[in-house]
CSV table of C-alpha atoms in Angstrom, one decimal:
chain,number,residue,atom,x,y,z
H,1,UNK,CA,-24.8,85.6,-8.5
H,2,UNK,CA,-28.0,83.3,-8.3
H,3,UNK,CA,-25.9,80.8,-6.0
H,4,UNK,CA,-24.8,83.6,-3.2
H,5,UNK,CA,-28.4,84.6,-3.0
H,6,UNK,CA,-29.3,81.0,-2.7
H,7,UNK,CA,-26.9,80.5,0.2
H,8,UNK,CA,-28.0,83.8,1.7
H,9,UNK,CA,-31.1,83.2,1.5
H,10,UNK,CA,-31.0,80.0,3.0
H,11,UNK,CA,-28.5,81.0,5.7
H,12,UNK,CA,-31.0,84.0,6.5
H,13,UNK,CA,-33.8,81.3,6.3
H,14,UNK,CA,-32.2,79.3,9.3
H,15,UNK,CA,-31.5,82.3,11.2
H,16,UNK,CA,-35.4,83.2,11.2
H,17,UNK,CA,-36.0,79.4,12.3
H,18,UNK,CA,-33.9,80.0,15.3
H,19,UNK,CA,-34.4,83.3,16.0
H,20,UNK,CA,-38.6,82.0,16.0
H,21,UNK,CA,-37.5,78.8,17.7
H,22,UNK,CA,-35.1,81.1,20.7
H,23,UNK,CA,-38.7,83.4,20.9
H,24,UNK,CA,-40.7,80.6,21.3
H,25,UNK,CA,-38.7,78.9,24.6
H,26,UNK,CA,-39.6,80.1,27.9
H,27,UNK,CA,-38.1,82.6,29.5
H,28,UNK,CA,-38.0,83.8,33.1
H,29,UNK,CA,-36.8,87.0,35.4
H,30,UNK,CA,-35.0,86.8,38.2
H,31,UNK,CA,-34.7,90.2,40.1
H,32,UNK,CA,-32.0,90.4,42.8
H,33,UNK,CA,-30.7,92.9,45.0
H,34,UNK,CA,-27.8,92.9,42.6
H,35,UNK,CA,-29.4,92.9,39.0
H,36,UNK,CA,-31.8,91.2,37.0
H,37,UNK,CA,-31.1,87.9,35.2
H,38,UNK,CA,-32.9,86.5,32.6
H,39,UNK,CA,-33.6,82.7,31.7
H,40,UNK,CA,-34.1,81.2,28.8
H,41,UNK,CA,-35.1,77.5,29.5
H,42,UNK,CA,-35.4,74.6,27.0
H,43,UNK,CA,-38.6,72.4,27.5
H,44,UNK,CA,-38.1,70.0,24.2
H,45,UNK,CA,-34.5,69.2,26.2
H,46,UNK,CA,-35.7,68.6,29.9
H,47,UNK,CA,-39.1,68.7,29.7
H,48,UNK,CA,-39.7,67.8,33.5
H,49,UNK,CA,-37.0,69.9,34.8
H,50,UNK,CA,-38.6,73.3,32.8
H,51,UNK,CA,-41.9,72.1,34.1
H,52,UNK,CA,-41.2,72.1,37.5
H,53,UNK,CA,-39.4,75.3,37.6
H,54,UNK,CA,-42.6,77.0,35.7
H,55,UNK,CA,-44.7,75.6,38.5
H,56,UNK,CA,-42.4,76.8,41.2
H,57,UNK,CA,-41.7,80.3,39.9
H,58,UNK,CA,-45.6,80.7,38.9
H,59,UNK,CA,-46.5,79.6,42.8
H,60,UNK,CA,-44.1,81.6,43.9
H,61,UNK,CA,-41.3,79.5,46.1
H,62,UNK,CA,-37.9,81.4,45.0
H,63,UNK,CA,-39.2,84.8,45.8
H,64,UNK,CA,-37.4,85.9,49.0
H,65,UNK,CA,-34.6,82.9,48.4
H,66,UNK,CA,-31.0,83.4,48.2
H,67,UNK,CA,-27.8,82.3,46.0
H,68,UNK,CA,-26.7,80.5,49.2
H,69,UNK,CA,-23.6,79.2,47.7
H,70,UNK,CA,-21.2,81.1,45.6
H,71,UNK,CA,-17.8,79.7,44.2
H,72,UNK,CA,-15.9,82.2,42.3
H,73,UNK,CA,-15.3,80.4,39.3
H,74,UNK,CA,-17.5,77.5,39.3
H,75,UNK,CA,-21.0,78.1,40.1
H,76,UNK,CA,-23.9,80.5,42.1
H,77,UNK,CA,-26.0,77.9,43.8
H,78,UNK,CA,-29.8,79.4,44.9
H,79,UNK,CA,-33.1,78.6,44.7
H,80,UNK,CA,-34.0,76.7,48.4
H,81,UNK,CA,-32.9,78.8,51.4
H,82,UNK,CA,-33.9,82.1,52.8
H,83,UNK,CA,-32.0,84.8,54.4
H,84,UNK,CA,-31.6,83.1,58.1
H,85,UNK,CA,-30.5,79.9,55.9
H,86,UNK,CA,-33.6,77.9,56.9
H,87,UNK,CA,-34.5,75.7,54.0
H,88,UNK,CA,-37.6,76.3,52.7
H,89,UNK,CA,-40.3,73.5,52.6
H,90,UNK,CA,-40.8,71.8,48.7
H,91,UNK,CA,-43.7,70.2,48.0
H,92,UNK,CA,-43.0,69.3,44.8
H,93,UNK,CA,-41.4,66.0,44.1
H,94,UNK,CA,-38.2,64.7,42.9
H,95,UNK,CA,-37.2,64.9,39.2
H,96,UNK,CA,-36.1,62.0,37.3
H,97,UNK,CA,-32.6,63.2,35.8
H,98,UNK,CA,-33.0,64.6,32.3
H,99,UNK,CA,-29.4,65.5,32.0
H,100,UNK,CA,-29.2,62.8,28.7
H,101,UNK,CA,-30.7,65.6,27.0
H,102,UNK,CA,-27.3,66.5,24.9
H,103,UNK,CA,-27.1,69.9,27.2
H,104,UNK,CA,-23.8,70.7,28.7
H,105,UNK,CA,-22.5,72.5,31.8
H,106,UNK,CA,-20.8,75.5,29.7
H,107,UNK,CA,-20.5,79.1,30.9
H,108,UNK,CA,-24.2,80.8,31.2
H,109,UNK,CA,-26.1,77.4,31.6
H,110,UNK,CA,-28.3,76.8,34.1
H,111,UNK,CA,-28.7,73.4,35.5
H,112,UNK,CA,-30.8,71.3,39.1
H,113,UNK,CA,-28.8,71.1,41.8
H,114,UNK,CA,-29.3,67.5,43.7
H,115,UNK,CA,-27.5,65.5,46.3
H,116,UNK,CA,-25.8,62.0,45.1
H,117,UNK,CA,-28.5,60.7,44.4
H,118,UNK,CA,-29.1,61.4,40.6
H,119,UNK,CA,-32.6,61.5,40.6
H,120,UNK,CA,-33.2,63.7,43.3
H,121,UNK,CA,-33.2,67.2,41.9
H,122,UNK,CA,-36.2,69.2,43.6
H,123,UNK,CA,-36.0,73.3,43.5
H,124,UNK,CA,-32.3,73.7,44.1
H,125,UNK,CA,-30.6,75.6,40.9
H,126,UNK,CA,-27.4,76.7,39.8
H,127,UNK,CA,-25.7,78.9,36.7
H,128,UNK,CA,-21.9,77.9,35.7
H,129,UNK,CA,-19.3,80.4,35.7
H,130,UNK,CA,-17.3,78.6,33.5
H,131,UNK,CA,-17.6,75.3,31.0
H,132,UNK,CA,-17.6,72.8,34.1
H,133,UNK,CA,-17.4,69.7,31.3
H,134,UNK,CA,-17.4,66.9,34.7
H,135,UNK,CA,-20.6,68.0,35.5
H,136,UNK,CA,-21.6,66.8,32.3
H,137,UNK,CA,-24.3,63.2,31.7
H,138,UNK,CA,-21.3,60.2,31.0
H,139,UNK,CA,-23.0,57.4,31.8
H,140,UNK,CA,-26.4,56.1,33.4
H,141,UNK,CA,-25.1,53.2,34.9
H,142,UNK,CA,-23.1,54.4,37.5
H,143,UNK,CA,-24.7,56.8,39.7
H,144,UNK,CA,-21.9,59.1,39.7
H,145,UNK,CA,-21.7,60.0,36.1
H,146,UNK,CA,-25.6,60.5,35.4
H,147,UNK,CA,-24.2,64.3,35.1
H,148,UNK,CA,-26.5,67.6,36.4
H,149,UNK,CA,-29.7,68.4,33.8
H,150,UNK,CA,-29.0,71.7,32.2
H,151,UNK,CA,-32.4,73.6,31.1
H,152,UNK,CA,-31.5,76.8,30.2
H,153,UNK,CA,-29.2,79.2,30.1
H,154,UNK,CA,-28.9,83.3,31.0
H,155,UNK,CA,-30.0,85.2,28.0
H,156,UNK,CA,-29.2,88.5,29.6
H,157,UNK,CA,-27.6,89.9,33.3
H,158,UNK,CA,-24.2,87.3,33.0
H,159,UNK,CA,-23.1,90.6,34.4
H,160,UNK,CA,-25.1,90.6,37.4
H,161,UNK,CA,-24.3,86.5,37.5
H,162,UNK,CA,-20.5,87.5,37.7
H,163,UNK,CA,-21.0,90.2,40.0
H,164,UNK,CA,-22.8,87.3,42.6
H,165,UNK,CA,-19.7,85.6,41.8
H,166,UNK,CA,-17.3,88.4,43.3
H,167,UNK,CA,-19.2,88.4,46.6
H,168,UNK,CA,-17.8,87.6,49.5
H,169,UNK,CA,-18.7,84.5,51.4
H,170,UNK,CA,-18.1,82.6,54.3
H,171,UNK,CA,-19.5,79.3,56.4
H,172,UNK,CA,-23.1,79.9,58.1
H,173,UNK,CA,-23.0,76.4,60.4
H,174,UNK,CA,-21.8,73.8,58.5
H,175,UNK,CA,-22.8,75.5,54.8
H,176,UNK,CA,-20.0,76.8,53.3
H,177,UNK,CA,-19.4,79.5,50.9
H,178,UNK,CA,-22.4,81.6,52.1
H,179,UNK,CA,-22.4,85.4,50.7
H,180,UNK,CA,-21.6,87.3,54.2
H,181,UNK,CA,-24.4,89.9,52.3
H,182,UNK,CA,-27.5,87.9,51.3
H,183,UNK,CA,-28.2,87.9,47.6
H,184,UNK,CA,-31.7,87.7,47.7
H,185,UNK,CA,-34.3,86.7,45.1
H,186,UNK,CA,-36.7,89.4,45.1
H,187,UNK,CA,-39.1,88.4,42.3
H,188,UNK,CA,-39.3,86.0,39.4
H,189,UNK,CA,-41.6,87.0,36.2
H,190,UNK,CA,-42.3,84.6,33.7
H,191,UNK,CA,-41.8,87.0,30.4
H,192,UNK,CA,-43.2,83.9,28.6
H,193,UNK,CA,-44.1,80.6,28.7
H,194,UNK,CA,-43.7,79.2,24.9
């Protein structure tokens, strides 16, 4: 009898570690037109990345973006563009690529967006629909496997990430896979910062 306890207690003993260890991360707000989704973002795995996206919620930036490209079971890209699809100006500069940080591209993660370049992650976000394992840091010699950082993931509204998902889209100049209905980031509130 002394032994179960021992195990419970210790097993209840880890759960309080990260249970106080989830409450302690920052988390973030997204309101939408379609739902709220909330962000809980790792700073001790991609300390940069979480930095920067603190700064750029605090100041402001996504409000009145859009999830401007929507894959159906892949991805919701948003975080840079406004309603008319005019890119919005960063200030900020480029992130050195923290996606070495033993995060993976699963279902519910948030992770940058950047172009081929691995190091040139700015504002641009997206949340995986799916466990999308080539995304995923291989290697940091070659260019093409350095992987997207995940820094997060949605703690609550996957429901309101899935219903993004299911909306339609279509090409807007050359972008493609553009909700025909804006999704629009209405507000972002930083429900805490550690």
């Amino acid at each position: 009898m002394f032994k179960q306890i021992t195990v419970l207690a210790a097993g209840l003993l880890v759960n309080l570690f990260a249970a106080a260890a989830l409450w302690a991360a920052p988390t973030v707000e997204l309101t939408t037109n379609l739902g709220k989704i909330t962000l809980t973002l790792y700073p001790d795995k991609a300390p940069k990345t979480v930095e920067m996206f603190l700064y750029n919620a605090k100041h402001g930036f996504y409000e009145s973006t859009i999830f401007h490209r929507v894959i159906d079971g892949f991805m919701i890209q948003g975080g840079g563009f406004n309603k008319a699809m005019e890119e919005k100006k960063v200030l900020t500069p480029a992130l050195q690529n923290e996606a070495a940080n033993g995060l993976v591209n699963k279902r519910g993660s948030i992770a940058m967006a950047r172009t081929p370049d691995p190091h040139s992650a700015r504002v641009q976000f997206f949340i995986n629909l799916k466990d999308n394992d080539f995304l995923n840091h291989r290697n940091t010699s070659d260019p093409r496997a350095w992987g997207y950082a995940v820094f997060g993931e949605v703690s609550a509204g996957m429901d309101v990430v899935d219903k993004i998902a299911k909306e339609p889209t279509g090409n807007v100049g050359y972008y493609e896979n553009v909700p025909t209905t804006p999704v629009v980031i209405q507000s972002v509130k930083i429900l805490s910062e550690k």
